[in-house]
């Protein structure tokens, strides 16, 4: 199947008892057994598995070209499960530009359990070889990154990790499976904040993992079952419903994103625009090779460098909503230094380029003329 078909039919079938074309929301915590241990359809207790969550997990595996999908109560619950594959003393090498909450769970929670994190710039993959030690077990990257839209060459990194028996996990939230499939590029685990493009309507918080290797899938399922960070049946249904229109939505997000990035890059008040679809993006060639489009996420700063300009702009927006999150049908604007990336120490933030005049946009699927007019009046 091709992608537009897969989002609707991939690993999905009509419900076997009634023929319902959509999986019902199985609001049940437990399942009747015929005799101790004799299960009717393999279901025992909904923390282990639930038919609605299973339908979502099968769909996730299909759209990311994996063998096993797992759905969690949030993106961070999915990240938490990956980290629990590791043992005290193990080392993780992560990209230096990351969602603030990922940085927080690494440094504020898992360092306490003796995992060691190194944050490096993946612009030069040879730097990775220098950072790897015999204790390195996991590489964690986002591509594109949140919020600076940097890219990581997944195929090149995966060649290095495979030689050394290190797991490569890619947070594919910003690209979505419509634009990029990290497992096909050699990653071992793909992670999503399904709150974003997969759900697509800003009405659910959810997370996902997909992997190709079956035994890794089993280990992650064991962690999901034993720790309990599962996605409930109703939320599973919402994400499954969102996935059915993923292809159409991301196509429009990308069209609008490209037009808005172009507009901003020509605006006299705008400094830099961070968008992989612009020829000026330092990794534009990699983006063309690794992604099937450039998506609806972008960031920009002001020529003046003034925090006040960013704040006035955000206050004046009418169609773009000032809010955390991204990937929903509606356009959102975010102020990373005080919102999504406030958990990163200021000095580190500024070093990375997450300055006080940086604004991030999640371009929605509205008519682009209305979005451009909104930006024009707010910049004016
Ligand atoms: O919010 P949650 O579903 O737990 O997902 C966390 C997460 C993980 N990875 C990336 C790349 C993310 O962007 C996020 C969540 N991000 C936001 C809420 C945001 O506005 O950036």
CSV table of C-alpha atoms and ligand atoms in Angstrom, one decimal:
chain,number,residue,atom,x,y,z
A,1,UNK,CA,0.0,0.0,0.0
A,2,UNK,CA,1.1,3.6,-0.6
A,3,UNK,CA,0.9,6.1,2.2
A,4,UNK,CA,-2.6,7.7,1.5
A,5,UNK,CA,-4.1,4.2,1.5
A,6,UNK,CA,-2.1,3.1,4.5
A,7,UNK,CA,-3.3,5.8,6.8
A,8,UNK,CA,-6.9,4.5,6.2
A,9,UNK,CA,-6.4,0.8,5.8
A,10,UNK,CA,-2.9,-0.2,7.0
A,11,UNK,CA,-3.2,-3.1,9.4
A,12,UNK,CA,-6.8,-2.1,9.9
A,13,UNK,CA,-9.9,-4.3,9.4
A,14,UNK,CA,-13.6,-4.2,10.2
A,15,UNK,CA,-14.5,-5.2,13.7
A,16,UNK,CA,-15.0,-9.0,13.5
A,17,UNK,CA,-18.3,-9.4,15.5
A,18,UNK,CA,-20.4,-6.7,14.0
A,19,UNK,CA,-18.6,-5.6,10.9
A,20,UNK,CA,-18.3,-2.0,12.2
A,21,UNK,CA,-15.9,-0.2,9.9
A,22,UNK,CA,-14.4,1.8,12.8
A,23,UNK,CA,-13.0,0.0,15.8
A,24,UNK,CA,-15.4,0.6,18.8
A,25,UNK,CA,-14.1,2.3,21.9
A,26,UNK,CA,-13.7,-0.6,24.2
A,27,UNK,CA,-14.4,1.1,27.5
A,28,UNK,CA,-13.4,-1.9,29.6
A,29,UNK,CA,-10.6,-2.4,32.1
A,30,UNK,CA,-10.9,-6.2,32.1
A,31,UNK,CA,-12.1,-9.2,30.0
A,32,UNK,CA,-14.1,-12.3,31.0
A,33,UNK,CA,-12.1,-15.6,31.0
A,34,UNK,CA,-13.8,-18.9,30.2
A,35,UNK,CA,-11.5,-20.8,32.6
A,36,UNK,CA,-8.5,-19.4,34.5
A,37,UNK,CA,-6.0,-18.3,31.8
A,38,UNK,CA,-8.3,-19.3,29.0
A,39,UNK,CA,-8.9,-16.0,27.2
A,40,UNK,CA,-11.6,-15.4,24.5
A,41,UNK,CA,-9.7,-13.2,22.2
A,42,UNK,CA,-6.3,-12.8,23.8
A,43,UNK,CA,-7.3,-9.9,26.0
A,44,UNK,CA,-6.9,-10.1,29.8
A,45,UNK,CA,-6.5,-6.6,31.4
A,46,UNK,CA,-6.5,-3.3,29.5
A,47,UNK,CA,-3.1,-2.2,30.9
A,48,UNK,CA,-1.6,-5.1,28.9
A,49,UNK,CA,-3.7,-4.6,25.9
A,50,UNK,CA,-7.1,-3.3,24.8
A,51,UNK,CA,-8.7,-3.8,21.4
A,52,UNK,CA,-9.0,0.0,20.6
A,53,UNK,CA,-5.4,0.7,21.7
A,54,UNK,CA,-4.4,-2.4,19.7
A,55,UNK,CA,-6.0,-1.1,16.6
A,56,UNK,CA,-4.1,2.2,17.0
A,57,UNK,CA,-0.9,0.4,17.7
A,58,UNK,CA,-1.3,-1.7,14.5
A,59,UNK,CA,-2.0,1.5,12.5
A,60,UNK,CA,1.1,3.2,14.0
A,61,UNK,CA,3.3,0.2,13.0
A,62,UNK,CA,1.9,0.3,9.5
A,63,UNK,CA,2.5,4.1,8.8
A,64,UNK,CA,6.0,4.0,10.3
A,65,UNK,CA,7.0,0.7,8.5
A,66,UNK,CA,7.6,-1.1,11.7
A,67,UNK,CA,6.5,-4.4,13.2
A,68,UNK,CA,5.3,-3.1,16.5
A,69,UNK,CA,3.5,0.0,17.6
A,70,UNK,CA,2.8,1.1,21.2
A,71,UNK,CA,0.6,3.9,22.4
A,72,UNK,CA,1.3,5.9,25.5
A,73,UNK,CA,-0.5,8.5,27.7
A,74,UNK,CA,1.8,11.2,26.3
A,75,UNK,CA,4.9,11.7,24.2
A,76,UNK,CA,7.0,11.9,27.4
A,77,UNK,CA,5.5,8.6,28.7
A,78,UNK,CA,6.8,7.1,25.4
A,79,UNK,CA,10.3,8.6,25.9
A,80,UNK,CA,10.2,7.4,29.6
A,81,UNK,CA,9.6,3.8,28.3
A,82,UNK,CA,12.6,4.0,25.9
A,83,UNK,CA,14.9,5.2,28.8
A,84,UNK,CA,13.8,2.3,30.9
A,85,UNK,CA,15.5,-0.1,28.4
A,86,UNK,CA,18.8,1.2,30.0
A,87,UNK,CA,20.7,0.4,33.1
A,88,UNK,CA,22.4,2.6,35.7
A,89,UNK,CA,25.8,3.7,34.3
A,90,UNK,CA,24.7,3.6,30.7
A,91,UNK,CA,25.3,6.7,28.6
A,92,UNK,CA,22.9,8.5,26.2
A,93,UNK,CA,24.0,10.9,23.5
A,94,UNK,CA,21.3,13.3,22.6
A,95,UNK,CA,20.9,16.2,20.2
A,96,UNK,CA,21.6,19.6,21.8
A,97,UNK,CA,18.4,21.1,20.3
A,98,UNK,CA,15.4,19.2,21.8
A,99,UNK,CA,11.9,19.8,23.1
A,100,UNK,CA,12.4,21.3,26.6
A,101,UNK,CA,10.4,18.5,28.2
A,102,UNK,CA,12.7,15.9,26.7
A,103,UNK,CA,15.7,17.8,28.1
A,104,UNK,CA,13.9,17.9,31.5
A,105,UNK,CA,13.1,14.2,31.7
A,106,UNK,CA,16.7,13.4,30.8
A,107,UNK,CA,18.4,15.7,33.2
A,108,UNK,CA,16.0,16.1,36.1
A,109,UNK,CA,14.7,12.6,36.3
A,110,UNK,CA,16.9,10.0,34.7
A,111,UNK,CA,20.2,11.4,35.7
A,112,UNK,CA,18.9,10.6,39.2
A,113,UNK,CA,18.9,7.0,38.2
A,114,UNK,CA,22.6,7.2,37.1
A,115,UNK,CA,22.0,7.5,33.4
A,116,UNK,CA,24.5,9.9,31.9
A,117,UNK,CA,23.5,12.3,29.1
A,118,UNK,CA,25.7,14.1,26.7
A,119,UNK,CA,24.2,16.7,24.4
A,120,UNK,CA,26.0,17.3,21.1
A,121,UNK,CA,25.5,19.1,17.8
A,122,UNK,CA,24.7,16.5,15.1
A,123,UNK,CA,25.5,19.0,12.3
A,124,UNK,CA,28.8,17.2,12.0
A,125,UNK,CA,28.2,13.4,12.4
A,126,UNK,CA,32.0,12.8,13.0
A,127,UNK,CA,31.5,14.6,16.4
A,128,UNK,CA,29.4,11.6,17.4
A,129,UNK,CA,32.3,9.2,17.1
A,130,UNK,CA,34.3,11.3,19.6
A,131,UNK,CA,31.4,11.3,22.0
A,132,UNK,CA,30.7,7.5,22.0
A,133,UNK,CA,32.3,5.5,24.8
A,134,UNK,CA,31.9,1.8,25.6
A,135,UNK,CA,29.0,2.7,27.9
A,136,UNK,CA,27.0,4.4,25.2
A,137,UNK,CA,23.7,2.6,24.7
A,138,UNK,CA,21.3,5.0,23.1
A,139,UNK,CA,21.4,8.0,20.7
A,140,UNK,CA,18.4,10.2,20.9
A,141,UNK,CA,17.7,12.8,18.2
A,142,UNK,CA,14.9,15.0,16.8
A,143,UNK,CA,14.8,15.8,13.1
A,144,UNK,CA,13.7,18.5,12.4
A,145,UNK,CA,14.5,19.8,15.9
A,146,UNK,CA,12.3,21.8,18.2
A,147,UNK,CA,12.5,24.7,17.9
A,148,UNK,CA,15.4,25.5,15.6
A,149,UNK,CA,14.4,23.2,12.8
A,150,UNK,CA,17.9,21.6,12.5
A,151,UNK,CA,18.2,18.3,10.7
A,152,UNK,CA,20.0,15.2,11.7
A,153,UNK,CA,21.4,12.9,8.9
A,154,UNK,CA,19.6,9.7,10.2
A,155,UNK,CA,21.1,7.3,7.7
A,156,UNK,CA,24.7,8.4,8.4
A,157,UNK,CA,24.2,8.2,12.2
A,158,UNK,CA,22.5,4.8,11.9
A,159,UNK,CA,25.6,3.4,10.1
A,160,UNK,CA,27.7,4.5,13.1
A,161,UNK,CA,25.3,3.1,15.7
A,162,UNK,CA,24.8,-0.2,13.9
A,163,UNK,CA,28.6,-0.8,13.9
A,164,UNK,CA,28.7,-0.4,17.7
A,165,UNK,CA,25.4,-2.0,18.8
A,166,UNK,CA,23.9,1.2,20.1
A,167,UNK,CA,20.2,2.0,19.7
A,168,UNK,CA,19.1,4.9,17.6
A,169,UNK,CA,15.8,6.5,18.6
A,170,UNK,CA,14.4,9.3,16.5
A,171,UNK,CA,11.7,11.7,17.7
A,172,UNK,CA,9.7,12.1,14.5
A,173,UNK,CA,7.1,14.4,15.9
A,174,UNK,CA,7.9,17.5,13.7
A,175,UNK,CA,8.1,15.6,10.4
A,176,UNK,CA,5.3,13.1,11.0
A,177,UNK,CA,5.3,9.8,9.1
A,178,UNK,CA,3.9,11.5,6.0
A,179,UNK,CA,7.2,13.3,5.5
A,180,UNK,CA,9.8,11.0,7.0
A,181,UNK,CA,10.1,7.3,8.1
A,182,UNK,CA,13.2,7.0,10.4
A,183,UNK,CA,13.0,3.2,10.5
A,184,UNK,CA,13.6,3.1,6.8
A,185,UNK,CA,16.7,5.2,7.3
A,186,UNK,CA,18.2,2.8,9.8
A,187,UNK,CA,16.8,4.0,13.2
A,188,UNK,CA,15.8,1.3,15.7
A,189,UNK,CA,12.9,3.2,17.4
A,190,UNK,CA,10.7,6.0,16.2
A,191,UNK,CA,8.9,8.1,18.8
A,192,UNK,CA,6.0,10.6,18.4
A,193,UNK,CA,4.2,13.0,20.5
A,194,UNK,CA,0.9,11.8,19.0
A,195,UNK,CA,-0.6,14.9,20.6
A,196,UNK,CA,0.7,16.7,17.5
A,197,UNK,CA,0.3,15.7,13.8
A,198,UNK,CA,-1.0,12.2,14.4
A,199,UNK,CA,-3.9,13.3,16.6
A,200,UNK,CA,-4.0,16.5,14.5
A,201,UNK,CA,-6.9,18.3,16.2
A,202,UNK,CA,-5.4,19.5,19.5
A,203,UNK,CA,-7.9,17.4,21.4
A,204,UNK,CA,-5.8,14.7,22.9
A,205,UNK,CA,-2.4,14.1,24.6
A,206,UNK,CA,-0.8,10.9,23.5
A,207,UNK,CA,2.6,9.3,22.6
A,208,UNK,CA,3.8,6.6,20.3
A,209,UNK,CA,6.7,4.3,19.7
A,210,UNK,CA,7.3,2.1,16.7
A,211,UNK,CA,10.2,-0.3,16.1
A,212,UNK,CA,11.2,-2.8,13.5
A,213,UNK,CA,13.0,-5.5,15.5
A,214,UNK,CA,10.5,-7.8,17.2
A,215,UNK,CA,12.4,-8.5,20.3
A,216,UNK,CA,12.9,-4.8,20.9
A,217,UNK,CA,9.1,-4.4,20.5
A,218,UNK,CA,8.6,-7.1,23.1
A,219,UNK,CA,10.9,-5.4,25.6
A,220,UNK,CA,9.1,-2.1,25.1
A,221,UNK,CA,5.7,-3.7,25.4
A,222,UNK,CA,6.9,-5.3,28.7
A,223,UNK,CA,7.9,-1.8,30.0
A,224,UNK,CA,4.6,-0.3,28.8
A,225,UNK,CA,2.7,-3.1,30.7
A,226,UNK,CA,4.9,-3.1,33.8
A,227,UNK,CA,5.1,0.7,34.2
A,228,UNK,CA,1.5,1.4,33.0
A,229,UNK,CA,1.9,4.6,30.9
A,230,UNK,CA,-0.7,3.5,28.4
A,231,UNK,CA,-3.1,5.4,26.3
A,232,UNK,CA,-6.8,5.0,27.2
A,233,UNK,CA,-9.3,3.6,24.7
A,234,UNK,CA,-11.1,6.8,24.0
A,235,UNK,CA,-7.9,8.7,23.4
A,236,UNK,CA,-6.7,5.8,21.2
A,237,UNK,CA,-9.8,6.2,19.1
A,238,UNK,CA,-9.1,9.9,18.7
A,239,UNK,CA,-5.6,9.4,17.5
A,240,UNK,CA,-6.7,6.6,15.1
A,241,UNK,CA,-9.3,8.9,13.7
A,242,UNK,CA,-6.7,11.6,13.3
A,243,UNK,CA,-4.3,9.3,11.5
A,244,UNK,CA,-6.9,8.8,8.7
A,245,UNK,CA,-6.5,12.3,7.5
A,246,UNK,CA,-2.8,12.7,8.3
A,247,UNK,CA,-1.7,12.6,4.6
A,248,UNK,CA,-4.2,15.3,3.5
A,249,UNK,CA,-3.5,17.5,6.5
A,250,UNK,CA,0.3,17.4,6.3
A,251,UNK,CA,0.2,18.1,2.6
A,252,UNK,CA,-1.7,21.4,3.3
A,253,UNK,CA,0.5,22.1,6.4
A,254,UNK,CA,3.5,21.9,4.1
A,255,UNK,CA,2.0,24.0,1.3
A,256,UNK,CA,1.1,26.8,3.8
A,257,UNK,CA,4.4,26.4,5.7
A,258,UNK,CA,6.5,26.9,2.6
A,259,UNK,CA,4.5,30.1,1.6
A,260,UNK,CA,4.7,31.6,5.1
A,261,UNK,CA,8.5,30.8,5.3
A,262,UNK,CA,9.0,32.6,2.0
A,263,UNK,CA,6.9,35.6,3.1
A,264,UNK,CA,8.8,35.9,6.4
A,265,UNK,CA,12.2,35.6,4.8
A,266,UNK,CA,11.4,38.7,2.7
A,267,UNK,CA,9.9,40.8,5.5
A,268,UNK,CA,12.1,43.8,6.5
A,269,UNK,CA,11.5,43.3,10.2
A,270,UNK,CA,12.4,39.6,10.2
A,271,UNK,CA,15.9,38.4,10.9
A,272,UNK,CA,16.5,34.7,10.3
A,273,UNK,CA,13.8,32.2,9.3
A,274,UNK,CA,14.5,28.6,10.3
A,275,UNK,CA,12.7,26.3,7.8
A,276,UNK,CA,14.2,23.3,6.0
A,277,UNK,CA,12.3,24.1,2.8
A,278,UNK,CA,14.2,27.4,2.3
A,279,UNK,CA,17.2,27.2,0.0
A,280,UNK,CA,19.0,29.3,2.6
A,281,UNK,CA,18.6,26.6,5.3
A,282,UNK,CA,22.1,25.1,5.8
A,283,UNK,CA,20.7,21.5,5.5
A,284,UNK,CA,18.3,22.1,2.6
A,285,UNK,CA,19.9,19.4,0.5
A,286,UNK,CA,19.7,16.9,3.3
A,287,UNK,CA,16.0,17.9,3.8
A,288,UNK,CA,15.3,17.2,0.1
A,289,UNK,CA,17.0,13.8,0.4
A,290,UNK,CA,15.6,12.7,3.8
A,291,UNK,CA,12.1,14.2,3.8
A,292,UNK,CA,9.2,14.1,1.3
A,293,UNK,CA,8.2,17.7,2.0
A,294,UNK,CA,9.1,20.3,4.6
A,295,UNK,CA,6.1,20.5,6.9
A,296,UNK,CA,4.3,23.3,8.7
A,297,UNK,CA,6.8,24.1,11.5
A,298,UNK,CA,9.1,27.1,11.4
A,299,UNK,CA,10.8,29.6,13.7
A,300,UNK,CA,12.1,33.1,13.1
A,301,UNK,CA,13.7,35.9,15.0
A,302,UNK,CA,13.6,39.7,14.6
A,303,UNK,CA,16.2,41.9,12.9
A,304,UNK,CA,16.1,44.2,16.0
A,305,UNK,CA,16.9,41.2,18.3
A,306,UNK,CA,14.4,42.8,20.7
A,307,UNK,CA,12.3,40.6,23.0
A,308,UNK,CA,9.6,43.4,23.0
A,309,UNK,CA,9.1,43.0,19.3
A,310,UNK,CA,8.5,39.3,19.7
A,311,UNK,CA,6.0,39.9,22.5
A,312,UNK,CA,4.1,42.7,20.7
A,313,UNK,CA,3.9,40.5,17.6
A,314,UNK,CA,2.5,37.5,19.6
A,315,UNK,CA,0.0,39.8,21.4
A,316,UNK,CA,-1.3,41.2,18.1
A,317,UNK,CA,-2.0,37.9,16.3
A,318,UNK,CA,-5.7,37.2,15.7
A,319,UNK,CA,-5.9,33.9,13.7
A,320,UNK,CA,-2.7,32.3,15.1
A,321,UNK,CA,-3.4,31.4,18.7
A,322,UNK,CA,-0.6,32.0,21.2
A,323,UNK,CA,-0.3,28.5,22.8
A,324,UNK,CA,2.0,25.6,23.5
A,325,UNK,CA,1.8,22.6,21.2
A,326,UNK,CA,1.8,22.2,17.5
A,327,UNK,CA,0.6,20.0,14.6
A,328,UNK,CA,-3.2,20.7,15.0
A,329,UNK,CA,-5.4,22.0,12.2
A,330,UNK,CA,-5.3,25.5,13.7
A,331,UNK,CA,-2.3,27.7,13.5
A,332,UNK,CA,-0.4,28.3,16.7
A,333,UNK,CA,2.4,30.6,17.8
A,334,UNK,CA,4.8,29.8,20.6
A,335,UNK,CA,7.4,31.8,22.5
A,336,UNK,CA,10.0,29.1,23.2
A,337,UNK,CA,12.1,30.9,25.8
A,338,UNK,CA,9.1,31.4,28.2
A,339,UNK,CA,6.9,28.5,27.1
A,340,UNK,CA,8.1,25.2,25.6
A,341,UNK,CA,11.8,25.7,26.4
A,342,UNK,CA,11.6,27.5,29.7
A,343,UNK,CA,13.0,24.4,31.4
A,344,UNK,CA,16.4,24.8,29.6
A,345,UNK,CA,18.8,27.0,31.6
A,346,UNK,CA,19.0,30.5,30.1
A,347,UNK,CA,22.7,30.4,29.4
A,348,UNK,CA,22.4,27.1,27.5
A,349,UNK,CA,19.3,28.3,25.6
A,350,UNK,CA,21.1,31.5,24.4
A,351,UNK,CA,24.1,29.5,23.4
A,352,UNK,CA,21.9,27.3,21.2
A,353,UNK,CA,20.2,30.2,19.5
A,354,UNK,CA,16.9,30.0,21.4
A,355,UNK,CA,17.0,33.7,21.9
A,356,UNK,CA,14.4,36.0,23.6
A,357,UNK,CA,13.3,37.2,20.2
A,358,UNK,CA,12.6,33.7,18.8
A,359,UNK,CA,9.1,32.9,17.8
A,360,UNK,CA,7.9,29.4,16.6
A,361,UNK,CA,4.9,28.9,14.3
A,362,UNK,CA,2.9,25.8,13.8
A,363,UNK,CA,1.2,26.6,10.5
A,364,UNK,CA,-2.3,25.2,10.3
A,365,UNK,CA,-4.5,24.2,7.4
A,366,UNK,CA,-6.5,27.5,7.1
A,367,UNK,CA,-6.5,29.6,3.9
A,368,UNK,CA,-3.0,30.8,3.6
A,369,UNK,CA,-4.1,34.3,2.5
A,370,UNK,CA,-5.8,34.7,5.9
A,371,UNK,CA,-2.6,33.5,7.7
A,372,UNK,CA,-0.4,35.9,5.7
A,373,UNK,CA,-2.7,38.8,6.4
A,374,UNK,CA,-2.6,38.0,10.1
A,375,UNK,CA,1.2,37.9,10.1
A,376,UNK,CA,1.3,41.2,8.1
A,377,UNK,CA,-0.9,43.1,10.6
A,378,UNK,CA,0.9,41.7,13.6
A,379,UNK,CA,4.4,42.5,12.2
A,380,UNK,CA,3.1,46.0,11.2
B,1,LIG,O1,3.5,16.7,25.2
B,1,LIG,P1,3.8,15.3,24.9
B,1,LIG,O2,2.8,14.6,24.2
B,1,LIG,O3,4.3,14.6,26.2
B,1,LIG,O4,5.1,15.3,23.9
B,1,LIG,C1,6.4,15.7,24.3
B,1,LIG,C2,7.1,16.1,23.1
B,1,LIG,C3,8.1,15.3,22.6
B,1,LIG,N1,8.8,15.6,21.5
B,1,LIG,C4,8.6,16.7,20.8
B,1,LIG,C5,9.4,17.0,19.6
B,1,LIG,C6,7.6,17.6,21.2
B,1,LIG,O5,7.4,18.7,20.5
B,1,LIG,C7,6.9,17.3,22.4
B,1,LIG,C8,5.9,18.3,23.0
B,1,LIG,N2,6.0,19.6,22.5
B,1,LIG,C9,5.2,20.7,22.8
B,1,LIG,C10,4.2,20.6,23.7
B,1,LIG,C11,5.6,21.9,22.1
B,1,LIG,O6,4.8,22.9,22.1
B,1,LIG,O7,6.7,21.9,21.6
